[in-house]
């Protein structure tokens, strides 16, 4: 599921093209016109284009999104720069099987502006977090994290680009681990055995 330039999606697809790939991408979900939709058309992978504006309200969007994604029968759902909060219908169907990549070291700097917020706060390190999605904003159990140092001359763009190069590898690694080994949840702790 993606809304942006889709570079994390491309990384997931590259990994799924490898001869020893552990997973395949069943469908690509977008909520707007974006590069991720083009990637779907170029790759021939089913596109699920599901926009809030096409529904009477958010709940109707959420329910139909759950139904359409469910029809693709995914084992795991990955949000890779999907700029919408998933609602109760979606999470009750896929809860515990939705993975998100966030461009900061959670629980610091959750939300849509994680890179800018870390920069504005003046922290010296930030990074990437891959976590399970729950009904909060970037609050689910953490699966993996990696640190990225902040440079004095960093802009939001330069920092985000360095974080994204980490996210691309980390997310594909975690998805590979999840499909091959699963995950054990113990309270807040997520352990990939
Ligand atoms: C990533 O930094 C992701 O964590 C954030 O949006 C970015 C997506 O990048 N939520 P891209 O669209 O895959 O290039």
Tab-separated table of C-alpha atoms and ligand atoms in Angstrom:
chain	number	residue	atom	x	y	z
A	1	UNK	CA	0.000	0.000	0.000
A	2	UNK	CA	1.625	3.231	-1.108
A	3	UNK	CA	0.818	6.855	-1.863
A	4	UNK	CA	4.125	8.366	-2.902
A	5	UNK	CA	7.146	7.784	-5.088
A	6	UNK	CA	6.992	4.082	-4.271
A	7	UNK	CA	10.713	3.512	-3.778
A	8	UNK	CA	10.033	1.201	-0.821
A	9	UNK	CA	7.521	-0.662	-2.968
A	10	UNK	CA	10.142	-0.990	-5.724
A	11	UNK	CA	12.582	-2.417	-3.229
A	12	UNK	CA	9.992	-4.971	-2.067
A	13	UNK	CA	9.327	-5.910	-5.692
A	14	UNK	CA	13.037	-6.262	-6.490
A	15	UNK	CA	13.407	-8.640	-3.557
A	16	UNK	CA	10.375	-10.640	-4.736
A	17	UNK	CA	11.971	-11.014	-8.188
A	18	UNK	CA	15.038	-12.773	-6.783
A	19	UNK	CA	15.330	-16.492	-7.582
A	20	UNK	CA	15.242	-17.339	-3.856
A	21	UNK	CA	12.385	-14.902	-3.067
A	22	UNK	CA	10.381	-15.753	0.042
A	23	UNK	CA	7.273	-13.801	-0.942
A	24	UNK	CA	5.454	-12.310	-3.908
A	25	UNK	CA	3.412	-9.131	-4.129
A	26	UNK	CA	-0.236	-10.065	-4.751
A	27	UNK	CA	-1.553	-6.527	-5.273
A	28	UNK	CA	-0.531	-2.876	-5.034
A	29	UNK	CA	-2.930	-0.529	-3.248
A	30	UNK	CA	-2.966	3.236	-3.816
A	31	UNK	CA	-5.252	5.984	-2.563
A	32	UNK	CA	-4.318	8.630	-5.176
A	33	UNK	CA	-2.476	9.206	-8.459
A	34	UNK	CA	1.117	8.404	-7.619
A	35	UNK	CA	4.238	6.705	-8.921
A	36	UNK	CA	3.237	3.531	-7.056
A	37	UNK	CA	0.221	3.234	-9.396
A	38	UNK	CA	2.558	3.498	-12.409
A	39	UNK	CA	4.759	0.787	-10.902
A	40	UNK	CA	1.726	-1.461	-10.710
A	41	UNK	CA	0.879	-0.831	-14.364
A	42	UNK	CA	4.512	-1.420	-15.417
A	43	UNK	CA	4.859	-4.618	-13.404
A	44	UNK	CA	1.461	-6.067	-14.312
A	45	UNK	CA	0.665	-6.566	-10.628
A	46	UNK	CA	-3.000	-6.040	-9.767
A	47	UNK	CA	-3.758	-2.410	-8.829
A	48	UNK	CA	-6.319	-1.646	-6.153
A	49	UNK	CA	-7.073	2.074	-6.464
A	50	UNK	CA	-9.199	3.020	-3.466
A	51	UNK	CA	-9.741	6.737	-2.824
A	52	UNK	CA	-11.549	8.222	0.161
A	53	UNK	CA	-13.221	10.830	-2.073
A	54	UNK	CA	-15.054	8.087	-3.973
A	55	UNK	CA	-17.023	7.053	-0.854
A	56	UNK	CA	-19.715	8.806	1.207
A	57	UNK	CA	-17.518	8.670	4.320
A	58	UNK	CA	-14.335	7.297	5.782
A	59	UNK	CA	-16.035	4.214	7.254
A	60	UNK	CA	-17.382	3.198	3.819
A	61	UNK	CA	-13.887	3.643	2.344
A	62	UNK	CA	-12.333	1.571	5.121
A	63	UNK	CA	-14.868	-1.263	4.707
A	64	UNK	CA	-14.451	-1.433	0.929
A	65	UNK	CA	-10.669	-1.204	1.222
A	66	UNK	CA	-10.765	-4.214	3.568
A	67	UNK	CA	-12.997	-6.144	1.138
A	68	UNK	CA	-10.881	-5.354	-1.927
A	69	UNK	CA	-7.588	-6.135	-0.233
A	70	UNK	CA	-9.165	-9.279	1.250
A	71	UNK	CA	-10.053	-10.465	-2.261
A	72	UNK	CA	-6.321	-10.553	-3.082
A	73	UNK	CA	-5.893	-12.955	-0.113
A	74	UNK	CA	-2.668	-11.497	1.264
A	75	UNK	CA	-0.830	-13.264	4.054
A	76	UNK	CA	0.706	-9.927	5.059
A	77	UNK	CA	-0.184	-6.319	4.282
A	78	UNK	CA	2.655	-3.794	4.000
A	79	UNK	CA	2.127	-0.052	4.161
A	80	UNK	CA	5.089	1.619	2.473
A	81	UNK	CA	4.413	5.328	2.492
A	82	UNK	CA	0.602	4.880	2.504
A	83	UNK	CA	-0.601	8.253	3.749
A	84	UNK	CA	-3.913	7.165	5.279
A	85	UNK	CA	-4.765	5.845	8.720
A	86	UNK	CA	-6.298	2.392	8.401
A	87	UNK	CA	-9.711	2.144	10.061
A	88	UNK	CA	-11.443	-0.416	12.302
A	89	UNK	CA	-12.911	-2.562	9.496
A	90	UNK	CA	-9.504	-2.950	7.894
A	91	UNK	CA	-7.690	-3.620	11.147
A	92	UNK	CA	-10.232	-6.110	12.443
A	93	UNK	CA	-9.719	-8.130	9.263
A	94	UNK	CA	-5.932	-7.824	8.977
A	95	UNK	CA	-4.902	-6.908	12.536
A	96	UNK	CA	-1.513	-8.324	13.506
A	97	UNK	CA	-0.655	-8.860	9.837
A	98	UNK	CA	-0.086	-5.242	8.801
A	99	UNK	CA	3.503	-3.964	8.692
A	100	UNK	CA	4.531	-0.310	8.356
A	101	UNK	CA	7.825	1.459	7.774
A	102	UNK	CA	8.270	4.771	9.573
A	103	UNK	CA	11.110	7.246	8.943
A	104	UNK	CA	12.086	7.849	12.597
A	105	UNK	CA	13.057	5.873	15.672
A	106	UNK	CA	9.673	5.216	17.292
A	107	UNK	CA	8.276	5.990	19.793
A	108	UNK	CA	9.970	9.311	18.978
A	109	UNK	CA	8.479	11.389	16.181
A	110	UNK	CA	5.386	9.426	15.108
A	111	UNK	CA	2.972	10.779	12.498
A	112	UNK	CA	3.266	12.217	9.030
A	113	UNK	CA	6.229	14.522	9.732
A	114	UNK	CA	8.705	12.196	11.443
A	115	UNK	CA	11.722	13.433	9.487
A	116	UNK	CA	10.999	17.173	9.890
A	117	UNK	CA	10.090	16.734	13.567
A	118	UNK	CA	13.378	14.948	14.353
A	119	UNK	CA	15.336	17.649	12.526
A	120	UNK	CA	13.460	20.458	14.299
A	121	UNK	CA	14.015	18.826	17.688
A	122	UNK	CA	17.754	18.785	17.162
A	123	UNK	CA	18.299	15.085	17.874
A	124	UNK	CA	21.663	13.778	16.690
A	125	UNK	CA	20.410	10.400	15.518
A	126	UNK	CA	17.132	9.292	13.997
A	127	UNK	CA	16.412	6.323	11.764
A	128	UNK	CA	13.917	3.820	10.433
A	129	UNK	CA	11.390	1.680	12.305
A	130	UNK	CA	9.473	-1.260	10.871
A	131	UNK	CA	6.537	-2.109	13.109
A	132	UNK	CA	3.183	-3.851	13.260
A	133	UNK	CA	0.193	-1.569	12.805
A	134	UNK	CA	-2.348	-1.232	15.597
A	135	UNK	CA	-5.155	1.298	16.000
A	136	UNK	CA	-2.830	4.111	17.099
A	137	UNK	CA	-0.590	6.311	14.961
A	138	UNK	CA	2.758	4.465	14.642
A	139	UNK	CA	2.263	2.812	18.047
A	140	UNK	CA	2.315	-0.929	17.240
A	141	UNK	CA	4.980	-3.417	18.375
A	142	UNK	CA	8.402	-2.730	16.867
A	143	UNK	CA	9.896	-5.378	14.575
A	144	UNK	CA	13.213	-3.739	13.618
A	145	UNK	CA	15.008	-0.416	13.830
A	146	UNK	CA	18.118	1.089	12.357
A	147	UNK	CA	19.906	4.302	13.279
A	148	UNK	CA	20.747	7.117	10.858
A	149	UNK	CA	23.042	9.916	12.062
A	150	UNK	CA	21.901	13.498	11.456
A	151	UNK	CA	24.447	15.816	9.822
A	152	UNK	CA	24.716	19.523	10.654
A	153	UNK	CA	23.900	20.516	7.085
A	154	UNK	CA	20.973	18.094	6.663
A	155	UNK	CA	17.735	19.321	5.130
A	156	UNK	CA	14.503	17.374	5.461
A	157	UNK	CA	15.062	16.020	1.934
A	158	UNK	CA	18.689	14.972	2.402
A	159	UNK	CA	17.914	13.286	5.717
A	160	UNK	CA	14.783	11.579	4.390
A	161	UNK	CA	16.710	10.229	1.417
A	162	UNK	CA	19.357	8.663	3.721
A	163	UNK	CA	16.615	7.206	5.926
A	164	UNK	CA	14.800	5.804	2.896
A	165	UNK	CA	17.931	3.996	1.699
A	166	UNK	CA	17.922	2.252	5.081
A	167	UNK	CA	14.151	1.634	4.997
A	168	UNK	CA	14.314	-0.027	1.579
A	169	UNK	CA	16.602	-2.769	2.858
A	170	UNK	CA	15.148	-3.055	6.364
A	171	UNK	CA	11.537	-3.395	5.168
A	172	UNK	CA	12.357	-6.093	2.600
A	173	UNK	CA	14.446	-7.922	5.243
A	174	UNK	CA	11.615	-7.818	7.789
A	175	UNK	CA	8.953	-8.945	5.316
A	176	UNK	CA	11.214	-11.838	4.298
A	177	UNK	CA	11.697	-12.786	7.962
A	178	UNK	CA	7.970	-12.522	8.726
A	179	UNK	CA	6.911	-14.809	5.895
A	180	UNK	CA	9.639	-17.348	6.594
A	181	UNK	CA	9.740	-17.322	10.413
A	182	UNK	CA	6.570	-15.571	11.636
A	183	UNK	CA	6.470	-13.395	14.736
A	184	UNK	CA	5.699	-13.986	18.390
A	185	UNK	CA	3.993	-11.153	20.277
A	186	UNK	CA	4.616	-10.817	24.005
A	187	UNK	CA	2.888	-7.665	25.211
A	188	UNK	CA	4.659	-4.777	23.512
A	189	UNK	CA	7.469	-7.005	22.336
A	190	UNK	CA	7.476	-8.520	18.858
A	191	UNK	CA	10.012	-11.303	18.455
A	192	UNK	CA	10.873	-12.822	15.105
A	193	UNK	CA	12.213	-16.258	16.146
B	1	LIG	C1	9.076	6.421	3.629
B	1	LIG	O1	10.008	7.225	4.299
B	1	LIG	C2	8.024	5.905	4.570
B	1	LIG	O2	8.514	5.540	5.823
B	1	LIG	C3	7.158	7.134	4.692
B	1	LIG	O3	7.035	7.578	3.365
B	1	LIG	C4	8.227	7.242	2.669
B	1	LIG	C5	7.852	6.477	1.421
B	1	LIG	O4	8.801	6.619	0.435
B	1	LIG	N1	5.924	6.884	5.386
B	1	LIG	P1	8.557	6.083	-1.047
B	1	LIG	O5	7.261	6.667	-1.537
B	1	LIG	O6	8.486	4.584	-0.963
B	1	LIG	O7	9.744	6.526	-1.841
